[in-house]
Amino acid sequence: MLGAADIRSIAAALGVRPTKQRGQNFVIDANTVRRIVRAAGVGPADVVVEVGPGLGSLTLGLLEVADRVTAVEIDPLLARHLPTTVTARMPDRAPRFALVEADAMAVTELPGPPPTALVANLPYNVAVPVLLHMLETFPSIERTLVMVQSEVADRLAAAPGNKVYGVPSVKANWYAEVKRAGAIGRNVFWPAPNVDSGLVSLVRHDPPETTATRQEVFAVVDAAFAQRRKTLRAALAGWAGSPAAAERALTAAGIDYTLRGETLTVEQFARIAEARPEGSGGTAE
């Protein structure tokens, strides 16, 4: 395991200075790493993909218990050095480690067996799109544990009717059962961020049974929350072609058109997508 002194020593040797642009806040507390690995439920049969491994704190913790770990790192300097750290610290496990130097949002395949788990300290500025991209691209991922900004964790895990329930909540729920898995303080990072962090657990489930595509359902979600204070009749007017057409689609879906998007489940959004008027609306990624 890497402690605070190890992290700073490696960073100094590489000339690494964490950047806000890439959301780099390195975990320097070994107990926090162990806690994350335990909360992820990773075991000896798991193939783990880690996004944003940084200097390797979590990577080493995962390698202790998982069958294999593949790390996706966008920073060329960090990517080049991480295999060296793994080999030096855990030579017997090094053959079970792979490194992909890439933007996680552009990754469509990984070396080795399909991943069964995603565990990551996600950069705060891209956490939600990276999470959704990985879940969509790799359906073999059964369990996910991500560390994100506390506010983002709340949004991801929010239930309908909650004031922070929104697009991330609904889209994450398309793929998985989502819940908060704990809070993380600021002092376990270097440099310490200006916000608190939270752990989010996602356990894969089947998407809603619907004749609509995921893109069609997500288009309704995006439209509903683009004007979240408006009723669904008004918010979905552009998607449906007119307020009257939105009302008809909502009625056909069995949804009260005076409600707001923040009260609907992902299953209800899917029903609305099925009722979209011909020749109107669009799709979302």
PDB file of C-alpha atoms in Angstrom:
ATOM      1  CA  MET A   1       0.000   0.000   0.000  1.00  0.00           C
ATOM      2  CA  LEU A   2       1.101   3.549  -0.665  1.00  0.00           C
ATOM      3  CA  GLY A   3       1.069   6.036   2.190  1.00  0.00           C
ATOM      4  CA  ALA A   4       1.293   9.814   2.130  1.00  0.00           C
ATOM      5  CA  ALA A   5       5.091   9.805   2.069  1.00  0.00           C
ATOM      6  CA  ASP A   6       5.164   7.248  -0.768  1.00  0.00           C
ATOM      7  CA  ILE A   7       2.730   9.271  -2.880  1.00  0.00           C
ATOM      8  CA  ARG A   8       4.653  12.497  -2.432  1.00  0.00           C
ATOM      9  CA  SER A   9       7.960  10.749  -3.115  1.00  0.00           C
ATOM     10  CA  ILE A  10       6.714   9.196  -6.363  1.00  0.00           C
ATOM     11  CA  ALA A  11       5.158  12.490  -7.436  1.00  0.00           C
ATOM     12  CA  ALA A  12       8.377  14.364  -6.718  1.00  0.00           C
ATOM     13  CA  ALA A  13      10.463  11.830  -8.648  1.00  0.00           C
ATOM     14  CA  LEU A  14       8.162  12.176 -11.652  1.00  0.00           C
ATOM     15  CA  GLY A  15       7.795  15.922 -11.362  1.00  0.00           C
ATOM     16  CA  VAL A  16       4.043  15.456 -11.056  1.00  0.00           C
ATOM     17  CA  ARG A  17       1.912  18.337  -9.898  1.00  0.00           C
ATOM     18  CA  PRO A  18      -1.772  17.433  -9.574  1.00  0.00           C
ATOM     19  CA  THR A  19      -3.940  19.511 -11.897  1.00  0.00           C
ATOM     20  CA  LYS A  20      -7.469  20.789 -11.324  1.00  0.00           C
ATOM     21  CA  GLN A  21      -8.097  20.466 -15.059  1.00  0.00           C
ATOM     22  CA  ARG A  22      -7.983  16.682 -14.770  1.00  0.00           C
ATOM     23  CA  GLY A  23      -9.455  16.567 -11.303  1.00  0.00           C
ATOM     24  CA  GLN A  24      -6.349  14.956  -9.843  1.00  0.00           C
ATOM     25  CA  ASN A  25      -6.624  14.374  -6.100  1.00  0.00           C
ATOM     26  CA  PHE A  26      -4.549  11.371  -5.061  1.00  0.00           C
ATOM     27  CA  VAL A  27      -5.625   9.136  -2.171  1.00  0.00           C
ATOM     28  CA  ILE A  28      -2.828   9.057   0.413  1.00  0.00           C
ATOM     29  CA  ASP A  29      -4.494   7.027   3.153  1.00  0.00           C
ATOM     30  CA  ALA A  30      -4.088   3.229   3.032  1.00  0.00           C
ATOM     31  CA  ASN A  31      -7.042   2.637   5.357  1.00  0.00           C
ATOM     32  CA  THR A  32      -9.313   4.534   2.965  1.00  0.00           C
ATOM     33  CA  VAL A  33      -8.095   2.358   0.101  1.00  0.00           C
ATOM     34  CA  ARG A  34      -8.867  -0.795   2.103  1.00  0.00           C
ATOM     35  CA  ARG A  35     -12.301   0.596   2.938  1.00  0.00           C
ATOM     36  CA  ILE A  36     -13.053   1.245  -0.738  1.00  0.00           C
ATOM     37  CA  VAL A  37     -11.948  -2.235  -1.753  1.00  0.00           C
ATOM     38  CA  ARG A  38     -14.109  -3.807   0.974  1.00  0.00           C
ATOM     39  CA  ALA A  39     -17.121  -1.703   0.019  1.00  0.00           C
ATOM     40  CA  ALA A  40     -16.679  -2.722  -3.620  1.00  0.00           C
ATOM     41  CA  GLY A  41     -17.033  -6.372  -2.669  1.00  0.00           C
ATOM     42  CA  VAL A  42     -14.208  -7.334  -5.005  1.00  0.00           C
ATOM     43  CA  GLY A  43     -13.062 -10.950  -4.753  1.00  0.00           C
ATOM     44  CA  PRO A  44     -10.566 -13.373  -6.316  1.00  0.00           C
ATOM     45  CA  ALA A  45     -12.851 -14.084  -9.296  1.00  0.00           C
ATOM     46  CA  ASP A  46     -13.241 -10.435 -10.298  1.00  0.00           C
ATOM     47  CA  VAL A  47     -11.752  -8.656 -13.273  1.00  0.00           C
ATOM     48  CA  VAL A  48     -11.688  -5.002 -12.239  1.00  0.00           C
ATOM     49  CA  VAL A  49     -11.462  -1.924 -14.413  1.00  0.00           C
ATOM     50  CA  GLU A  50     -10.199   1.192 -12.652  1.00  0.00           C
ATOM     51  CA  VAL A  51     -10.572   4.640 -14.192  1.00  0.00           C
ATOM     52  CA  GLY A  52      -8.064   7.330 -13.238  1.00  0.00           C
ATOM     53  CA  PRO A  53      -5.580   5.277 -11.184  1.00  0.00           C
ATOM     54  CA  GLY A  54      -3.228   8.212 -10.708  1.00  0.00           C
ATOM     55  CA  LEU A  55      -0.142   7.124  -8.787  1.00  0.00           C
ATOM     56  CA  GLY A  56      -1.547   3.678  -7.970  1.00  0.00           C
ATOM     57  CA  SER A  57      -2.904   3.732  -4.404  1.00  0.00           C
ATOM     58  CA  LEU A  58      -6.218   2.080  -5.219  1.00  0.00           C
ATOM     59  CA  THR A  59      -4.662  -0.027  -7.971  1.00  0.00           C
ATOM     60  CA  LEU A  60      -2.452  -1.850  -5.477  1.00  0.00           C
ATOM     61  CA  GLY A  61      -5.348  -2.361  -3.082  1.00  0.00           C
ATOM     62  CA  LEU A  62      -7.438  -3.911  -5.846  1.00  0.00           C
ATOM     63  CA  LEU A  63      -4.593  -6.121  -7.043  1.00  0.00           C
ATOM     64  CA  GLU A  64      -4.339  -7.638  -3.567  1.00  0.00           C
ATOM     65  CA  VAL A  65      -7.792  -9.200  -3.861  1.00  0.00           C
ATOM     66  CA  ALA A  66      -8.921  -9.267  -7.515  1.00  0.00           C
ATOM     67  CA  ASP A  67      -8.015 -11.732 -10.233  1.00  0.00           C
ATOM     68  CA  ARG A  68      -7.036  -8.974 -12.633  1.00  0.00           C
ATOM     69  CA  VAL A  69      -6.988  -5.175 -12.742  1.00  0.00           C
ATOM     70  CA  THR A  70      -7.017  -3.011 -15.852  1.00  0.00           C
ATOM     71  CA  ALA A  71      -6.389   0.680 -15.266  1.00  0.00           C
ATOM     72  CA  VAL A  72      -7.447   3.406 -17.706  1.00  0.00           C
ATOM     73  CA  GLU A  73      -5.310   6.541 -17.365  1.00  0.00           C
ATOM     74  CA  ILE A  74      -5.426   9.635 -19.587  1.00  0.00           C
ATOM     75  CA  ASP A  75      -2.272  11.319 -18.236  1.00  0.00           C
ATOM     76  CA  PRO A  76       0.728  10.053 -20.282  1.00  0.00           C
ATOM     77  CA  LEU A  77       3.253  10.561 -17.488  1.00  0.00           C
ATOM     78  CA  LEU A  78       1.170   8.737 -14.900  1.00  0.00           C
ATOM     79  CA  ALA A  79       0.336   5.980 -17.370  1.00  0.00           C
ATOM     80  CA  ARG A  80       3.988   5.354 -18.158  1.00  0.00           C
ATOM     81  CA  HIS A  81       5.000   5.100 -14.516  1.00  0.00           C
ATOM     82  CA  LEU A  82       2.136   3.062 -13.055  1.00  0.00           C
ATOM     83  CA  PRO A  83       3.375  -0.351 -14.316  1.00  0.00           C
ATOM     84  CA  THR A  84       6.738   0.421 -12.685  1.00  0.00           C
ATOM     85  CA  THR A  85       5.042   1.064  -9.333  1.00  0.00           C
ATOM     86  CA  VAL A  86       3.028  -2.151  -9.601  1.00  0.00           C
ATOM     87  CA  THR A  87       6.103  -4.207 -10.481  1.00  0.00           C
ATOM     88  CA  ALA A  88       8.153  -2.693  -7.666  1.00  0.00           C
ATOM     89  CA  ARG A  89       5.457  -3.042  -4.994  1.00  0.00           C
ATOM     90  CA  MET A  90       3.698  -6.251  -6.044  1.00  0.00           C
ATOM     91  CA  PRO A  91       5.961  -8.185  -8.431  1.00  0.00           C
ATOM     92  CA  ASP A  92       3.987 -11.412  -8.034  1.00  0.00           C
ATOM     93  CA  ARG A  93       0.758  -9.688  -9.100  1.00  0.00           C
ATOM     94  CA  ALA A  94       2.239  -7.575 -11.904  1.00  0.00           C
ATOM     95  CA  PRO A  95       1.317 -10.117 -14.633  1.00  0.00           C
ATOM     96  CA  ARG A  96      -2.319  -9.623 -13.635  1.00  0.00           C
ATOM     97  CA  PHE A  97      -2.198  -5.884 -14.244  1.00  0.00           C
ATOM     98  CA  ALA A  98      -2.841  -4.072 -17.523  1.00  0.00           C
ATOM     99  CA  LEU A  99      -2.668  -0.380 -18.371  1.00  0.00           C
ATOM    100  CA  VAL A 100      -4.685   1.416 -21.044  1.00  0.00           C
ATOM    101  CA  GLU A 101      -3.495   4.946 -21.792  1.00  0.00           C
ATOM    102  CA  ALA A 102      -6.652   6.648 -23.009  1.00  0.00           C
ATOM    103  CA  ASP A 103      -9.531   8.947 -22.221  1.00  0.00           C
ATOM    104  CA  ALA A 104     -12.086   6.711 -20.501  1.00  0.00           C
ATOM    105  CA  MET A 105     -14.840   8.353 -22.556  1.00  0.00           C
ATOM    106  CA  ALA A 106     -13.199   6.999 -25.712  1.00  0.00           C
ATOM    107  CA  VAL A 107     -12.574   3.454 -24.463  1.00  0.00           C
ATOM    108  CA  THR A 108     -14.682   0.837 -26.222  1.00  0.00           C
ATOM    109  CA  GLU A 109     -12.676  -2.290 -25.456  1.00  0.00           C
ATOM    110  CA  LEU A 110     -10.258  -3.537 -22.826  1.00  0.00           C
ATOM    111  CA  PRO A 111      -7.512  -6.165 -22.899  1.00  0.00           C
ATOM    112  CA  GLY A 112      -8.107  -9.546 -21.312  1.00  0.00           C
ATOM    113  CA  PRO A 113     -11.337 -11.018 -19.957  1.00  0.00           C
ATOM    114  CA  PRO A 114     -14.461  -8.808 -19.762  1.00  0.00           C
ATOM    115  CA  PRO A 115     -14.542  -6.692 -16.586  1.00  0.00           C
ATOM    116  CA  THR A 116     -16.913  -7.771 -13.818  1.00  0.00           C
ATOM    117  CA  ALA A 117     -16.416  -4.714 -11.606  1.00  0.00           C
ATOM    118  CA  LEU A 118     -15.674  -1.011 -11.931  1.00  0.00           C
ATOM    119  CA  VAL A 119     -13.913   0.653  -9.009  1.00  0.00           C
ATOM    120  CA  ALA A 120     -12.633   4.199  -9.334  1.00  0.00           C
ATOM    121  CA  ASN A 121     -11.852   7.531  -7.757  1.00  0.00           C
ATOM    122  CA  LEU A 122     -13.471   9.493 -10.563  1.00  0.00           C
ATOM    123  CA  PRO A 123     -12.383  13.037 -11.436  1.00  0.00           C
ATOM    124  CA  TYR A 124     -15.194  15.249 -10.207  1.00  0.00           C
ATOM    125  CA  ASN A 125     -15.603  17.207 -13.439  1.00  0.00           C
ATOM    126  CA  VAL A 126     -16.362  14.142 -15.593  1.00  0.00           C
ATOM    127  CA  ALA A 127     -17.660  11.617 -13.061  1.00  0.00           C
ATOM    128  CA  VAL A 128     -21.209  11.130 -14.353  1.00  0.00           C
ATOM    129  CA  PRO A 129     -20.470  10.876 -18.108  1.00  0.00           C
ATOM    130  CA  VAL A 130     -17.555   8.495 -17.466  1.00  0.00           C
ATOM    131  CA  LEU A 131     -19.683   6.305 -15.194  1.00  0.00           C
ATOM    132  CA  LEU A 132     -22.569   6.117 -17.673  1.00  0.00           C
ATOM    133  CA  HIS A 133     -20.208   5.460 -20.596  1.00  0.00           C
ATOM    134  CA  MET A 134     -18.525   2.563 -18.816  1.00  0.00           C
ATOM    135  CA  LEU A 135     -21.825   0.981 -17.768  1.00  0.00           C
ATOM    136  CA  GLU A 136     -23.174   1.231 -21.315  1.00  0.00           C
ATOM    137  CA  THR A 137     -19.988   0.058 -23.032  1.00  0.00           C
ATOM    138  CA  PHE A 138     -19.231  -2.880 -20.742  1.00  0.00           C
ATOM    139  CA  PRO A 139     -22.443  -4.748 -19.832  1.00  0.00           C
ATOM    140  CA  SER A 140     -20.320  -7.421 -18.131  1.00  0.00           C
ATOM    141  CA  ILE A 141     -19.727  -4.976 -15.240  1.00  0.00           C
ATOM    142  CA  GLU A 142     -21.947  -6.351 -12.476  1.00  0.00           C
ATOM    143  CA  ARG A 143     -20.848  -4.168  -9.569  1.00  0.00           C
ATOM    144  CA  THR A 144     -19.518  -0.644  -9.409  1.00  0.00           C
ATOM    145  CA  LEU A 145     -18.128   1.444  -6.590  1.00  0.00           C
ATOM    146  CA  VAL A 146     -17.067   4.988  -7.385  1.00  0.00           C
ATOM    147  CA  MET A 147     -15.790   7.809  -5.250  1.00  0.00           C
ATOM    148  CA  VAL A 148     -17.192  11.136  -6.425  1.00  0.00           C
ATOM    149  CA  GLN A 149     -17.962  14.589  -5.090  1.00  0.00           C
ATOM    150  CA  SER A 150     -20.481  14.259  -2.256  1.00  0.00           C
ATOM    151  CA  GLU A 151     -23.033  16.361  -4.117  1.00  0.00           C
ATOM    152  CA  VAL A 152     -22.728  14.101  -7.179  1.00  0.00           C
ATOM    153  CA  ALA A 153     -23.090  11.026  -4.978  1.00  0.00           C
ATOM    154  CA  ASP A 154     -26.337  12.445  -3.606  1.00  0.00           C
ATOM    155  CA  ARG A 155     -27.650  13.073  -7.110  1.00  0.00           C
ATOM    156  CA  LEU A 156     -26.766   9.632  -8.386  1.00  0.00           C
ATOM    157  CA  ALA A 157     -28.443   7.886  -5.453  1.00  0.00           C
ATOM    158  CA  ALA A 158     -31.499  10.178  -5.177  1.00  0.00           C
ATOM    159  CA  ALA A 159     -34.998   8.711  -5.421  1.00  0.00           C
ATOM    160  CA  PRO A 160     -37.953  10.285  -7.255  1.00  0.00           C
ATOM    161  CA  GLY A 161     -39.324  13.247  -5.317  1.00  0.00           C
ATOM    162  CA  ASN A 162     -35.960  14.141  -3.807  1.00  0.00           C
ATOM    163  CA  LYS A 163     -34.929  17.726  -4.547  1.00  0.00           C
ATOM    164  CA  VAL A 164     -31.617  16.582  -6.073  1.00  0.00           C
ATOM    165  CA  TYR A 165     -33.190  13.823  -8.186  1.00  0.00           C
ATOM    166  CA  GLY A 166     -32.386  14.504 -11.809  1.00  0.00           C
ATOM    167  CA  VAL A 167     -30.793  13.297 -15.027  1.00  0.00           C
ATOM    168  CA  PRO A 168     -27.878  11.420 -13.360  1.00  0.00           C
ATOM    169  CA  SER A 169     -30.312   9.680 -10.984  1.00  0.00           C
ATOM    170  CA  VAL A 170     -32.600   8.422 -13.739  1.00  0.00           C
ATOM    171  CA  LYS A 171     -29.872   7.403 -16.165  1.00  0.00           C
ATOM    172  CA  ALA A 172     -27.861   5.541 -13.524  1.00  0.00           C
ATOM    173  CA  ASN A 173     -31.063   3.748 -12.526  1.00  0.00           C
ATOM    174  CA  TRP A 174     -31.482   2.510 -16.074  1.00  0.00           C
ATOM    175  CA  TYR A 175     -28.425   0.338 -15.513  1.00  0.00           C
ATOM    176  CA  ALA A 176     -28.310  -0.413 -11.820  1.00  0.00           C
ATOM    177  CA  GLU A 177     -29.632  -0.186  -8.304  1.00  0.00           C
ATOM    178  CA  VAL A 178     -27.847   2.837  -6.879  1.00  0.00           C
ATOM    179  CA  LYS A 179     -27.153   3.758  -3.267  1.00  0.00           C
ATOM    180  CA  ARG A 180     -24.773   5.813  -1.152  1.00  0.00           C
ATOM    181  CA  ALA A 181     -22.031   3.662   0.358  1.00  0.00           C
ATOM    182  CA  GLY A 182     -20.375   6.113   2.732  1.00  0.00           C
ATOM    183  CA  ALA A 183     -18.664   9.482   3.061  1.00  0.00           C
ATOM    184  CA  ILE A 184     -14.986  10.316   2.553  1.00  0.00           C
ATOM    185  CA  GLY A 185     -13.258  13.262   4.234  1.00  0.00           C
ATOM    186  CA  ARG A 186     -10.949  15.710   2.535  1.00  0.00           C
ATOM    187  CA  ASN A 187      -7.778  14.888   4.455  1.00  0.00           C
ATOM    188  CA  VAL A 188      -7.263  11.501   2.781  1.00  0.00           C
ATOM    189  CA  PHE A 189      -6.357  13.254  -0.499  1.00  0.00           C
ATOM    190  CA  TRP A 190      -3.346  15.121  -1.781  1.00  0.00           C
ATOM    191  CA  PRO A 191      -3.971  17.860  -2.543  1.00  0.00           C
ATOM    192  CA  ALA A 192      -7.043  18.119  -0.313  1.00  0.00           C
ATOM    193  CA  PRO A 193     -10.084  19.058  -2.424  1.00  0.00           C
ATOM    194  CA  ASN A 194     -12.398  21.907  -1.527  1.00  0.00           C
ATOM    195  CA  VAL A 195     -15.367  19.541  -1.308  1.00  0.00           C
ATOM    196  CA  ASP A 196     -16.258  16.345   0.524  1.00  0.00           C
ATOM    197  CA  SER A 197     -16.460  13.032  -1.298  1.00  0.00           C
ATOM    198  CA  GLY A 198     -18.882  10.144  -1.228  1.00  0.00           C
ATOM    199  CA  LEU A 199     -18.934   6.500  -2.240  1.00  0.00           C
ATOM    200  CA  VAL A 200     -21.665   5.264  -4.558  1.00  0.00           C
ATOM    201  CA  SER A 201     -22.505   1.606  -5.071  1.00  0.00           C
ATOM    202  CA  LEU A 202     -24.214   0.394  -8.240  1.00  0.00           C
ATOM    203  CA  VAL A 203     -25.401  -3.183  -8.714  1.00  0.00           C
ATOM    204  CA  ARG A 204     -26.365  -4.030 -12.290  1.00  0.00           C
ATOM    205  CA  HIS A 205     -29.961  -4.897 -13.037  1.00  0.00           C
ATOM    206  CA  ASP A 206     -31.931  -5.356 -16.235  1.00  0.00           C
ATOM    207  CA  PRO A 207     -33.157  -2.128 -17.835  1.00  0.00           C
ATOM    208  CA  PRO A 208     -36.891  -1.476 -17.827  1.00  0.00           C
ATOM    209  CA  GLU A 209     -38.956  -3.672 -20.124  1.00  0.00           C
ATOM    210  CA  THR A 210     -39.820  -1.310 -22.949  1.00  0.00           C
ATOM    211  CA  THR A 211     -40.128  -1.158 -26.715  1.00  0.00           C
ATOM    212  CA  ALA A 212     -38.286   2.183 -26.662  1.00  0.00           C
ATOM    213  CA  THR A 213     -34.521   2.294 -27.056  1.00  0.00           C
ATOM    214  CA  ARG A 214     -32.225   3.595 -24.341  1.00  0.00           C
ATOM    215  CA  GLN A 215     -31.515   6.661 -26.484  1.00  0.00           C
ATOM    216  CA  GLU A 216     -35.230   7.369 -26.853  1.00  0.00           C
ATOM    217  CA  VAL A 217     -35.817   7.072 -23.114  1.00  0.00           C
ATOM    218  CA  PHE A 218     -32.823   9.271 -22.309  1.00  0.00           C
ATOM    219  CA  ALA A 219     -34.122  11.907 -24.744  1.00  0.00           C
ATOM    220  CA  VAL A 220     -37.319  12.165 -22.668  1.00  0.00           C
ATOM    221  CA  VAL A 221     -35.268  12.405 -19.473  1.00  0.00           C
ATOM    222  CA  ASP A 222     -33.097  15.181 -20.886  1.00  0.00           C
ATOM    223  CA  ALA A 223     -36.143  17.126 -22.079  1.00  0.00           C
ATOM    224  CA  ALA A 224     -38.009  16.741 -18.782  1.00  0.00           C
ATOM    225  CA  PHE A 225     -35.129  18.061 -16.692  1.00  0.00           C
ATOM    226  CA  ALA A 226     -33.991  20.786 -19.081  1.00  0.00           C
ATOM    227  CA  GLN A 227     -36.876  22.795 -17.647  1.00  0.00           C
ATOM    228  CA  ARG A 228     -37.359  20.937 -14.397  1.00  0.00           C
ATOM    229  CA  ARG A 229     -39.604  23.526 -12.746  1.00  0.00           C
ATOM    230  CA  LYS A 230     -42.146  23.245 -15.544  1.00  0.00           C
ATOM    231  CA  THR A 231     -44.910  20.661 -15.762  1.00  0.00           C
ATOM    232  CA  LEU A 232     -44.257  17.705 -18.030  1.00  0.00           C
ATOM    233  CA  ARG A 233     -46.785  19.083 -20.513  1.00  0.00           C
ATOM    234  CA  ALA A 234     -44.664  22.208 -20.932  1.00  0.00           C
ATOM    235  CA  ALA A 235     -41.230  20.642 -20.519  1.00  0.00           C
ATOM    236  CA  LEU A 236     -41.884  17.959 -23.140  1.00  0.00           C
ATOM    237  CA  ALA A 237     -43.496  20.284 -25.672  1.00  0.00           C
ATOM    238  CA  GLY A 238     -40.338  20.493 -27.773  1.00  0.00           C
ATOM    239  CA  TRP A 239     -39.792  16.745 -27.598  1.00  0.00           C
ATOM    240  CA  ALA A 240     -43.381  15.958 -28.621  1.00  0.00           C
ATOM    241  CA  GLY A 241     -43.887  18.792 -31.097  1.00  0.00           C
ATOM    242  CA  SER A 242     -46.307  20.896 -29.053  1.00  0.00           C
ATOM    243  CA  PRO A 243     -47.771  21.108 -25.535  1.00  0.00           C
ATOM    244  CA  ALA A 244     -50.946  19.401 -26.767  1.00  0.00           C
ATOM    245  CA  ALA A 245     -48.945  16.555 -28.315  1.00  0.00           C
ATOM    246  CA  ALA A 246     -46.984  16.182 -25.076  1.00  0.00           C
ATOM    247  CA  GLU A 247     -50.264  15.993 -23.146  1.00  0.00           C
ATOM    248  CA  ARG A 248     -51.559  13.267 -25.446  1.00  0.00           C
ATOM    249  CA  ALA A 249     -48.340  11.253 -25.120  1.00  0.00           C
ATOM    250  CA  LEU A 250     -48.380  11.568 -21.344  1.00  0.00           C
ATOM    251  CA  THR A 251     -52.021  10.547 -21.151  1.00  0.00           C
ATOM    252  CA  ALA A 252     -51.312   7.529 -23.370  1.00  0.00           C
ATOM    253  CA  ALA A 253     -48.476   6.587 -21.009  1.00  0.00           C
ATOM    254  CA  GLY A 254     -50.753   6.886 -17.984  1.00  0.00           C
ATOM    255  CA  ILE A 255     -48.815   9.859 -16.592  1.00  0.00           C
ATOM    256  CA  ASP A 256     -50.433  12.973 -15.115  1.00  0.00           C
ATOM    257  CA  TYR A 257     -49.311  15.793 -17.428  1.00  0.00           C
ATOM    258  CA  THR A 258     -49.297  18.311 -14.558  1.00  0.00           C
ATOM    259  CA  LEU A 259     -46.488  16.458 -12.775  1.00  0.00           C
ATOM    260  CA  ARG A 260     -42.807  17.402 -13.016  1.00  0.00           C
ATOM    261  CA  GLY A 261     -39.988  15.166 -14.183  1.00  0.00           C
ATOM    262  CA  GLU A 262     -38.489  14.966 -10.693  1.00  0.00           C
ATOM    263  CA  THR A 263     -41.395  12.744  -9.570  1.00  0.00           C
ATOM    264  CA  LEU A 264     -41.042  10.028 -12.236  1.00  0.00           C
ATOM    265  CA  THR A 265     -39.218   6.704 -12.174  1.00  0.00           C
ATOM    266  CA  VAL A 266     -37.112   5.440 -15.054  1.00  0.00           C
ATOM    267  CA  GLU A 267     -39.908   2.996 -15.881  1.00  0.00           C
ATOM    268  CA  GLN A 268     -42.349   5.883 -16.280  1.00  0.00           C
ATOM    269  CA  PHE A 269     -39.942   7.735 -18.540  1.00  0.00           C
ATOM    270  CA  ALA A 270     -39.742   4.587 -20.648  1.00  0.00           C
ATOM    271  CA  ARG A 271     -43.541   4.504 -20.976  1.00  0.00           C
ATOM    272  CA  ILE A 272     -43.519   8.121 -22.144  1.00  0.00           C
ATOM    273  CA  ALA A 273     -40.839   7.317 -24.736  1.00  0.00           C
ATOM    274  CA  GLU A 274     -43.038   4.515 -26.077  1.00  0.00           C
ATOM    275  CA  ALA A 275     -45.883   7.004 -26.541  1.00  0.00           C
ATOM    276  CA  ARG A 276     -43.833   9.573 -28.491  1.00  0.00           C
ATOM    277  CA  PRO A 277     -45.809  11.005 -31.391  1.00  0.00           C
ATOM    278  CA  GLU A 278     -44.676   9.875 -34.847  1.00  0.00           C
ATOM    279  CA  GLY A 279     -42.222  12.215 -36.499  1.00  0.00           C
ATOM    280  CA  SER A 280     -41.327  14.183 -33.362  1.00  0.00           C
ATOM    281  CA  GLY A 281     -38.714  14.046 -30.634  1.00  0.00           C
ATOM    282  CA  GLY A 282     -35.192  12.754 -30.792  1.00  0.00           C
ATOM    283  CA  THR A 283     -32.630  10.590 -29.127  1.00  0.00           C
ATOM    284  CA  ALA A 284     -29.899  11.096 -26.546  1.00  0.00           C
ATOM    285  CA  GLU A 285     -26.656   9.341 -25.903  1.00  0.00           C
TER     286      GLU A 285
END
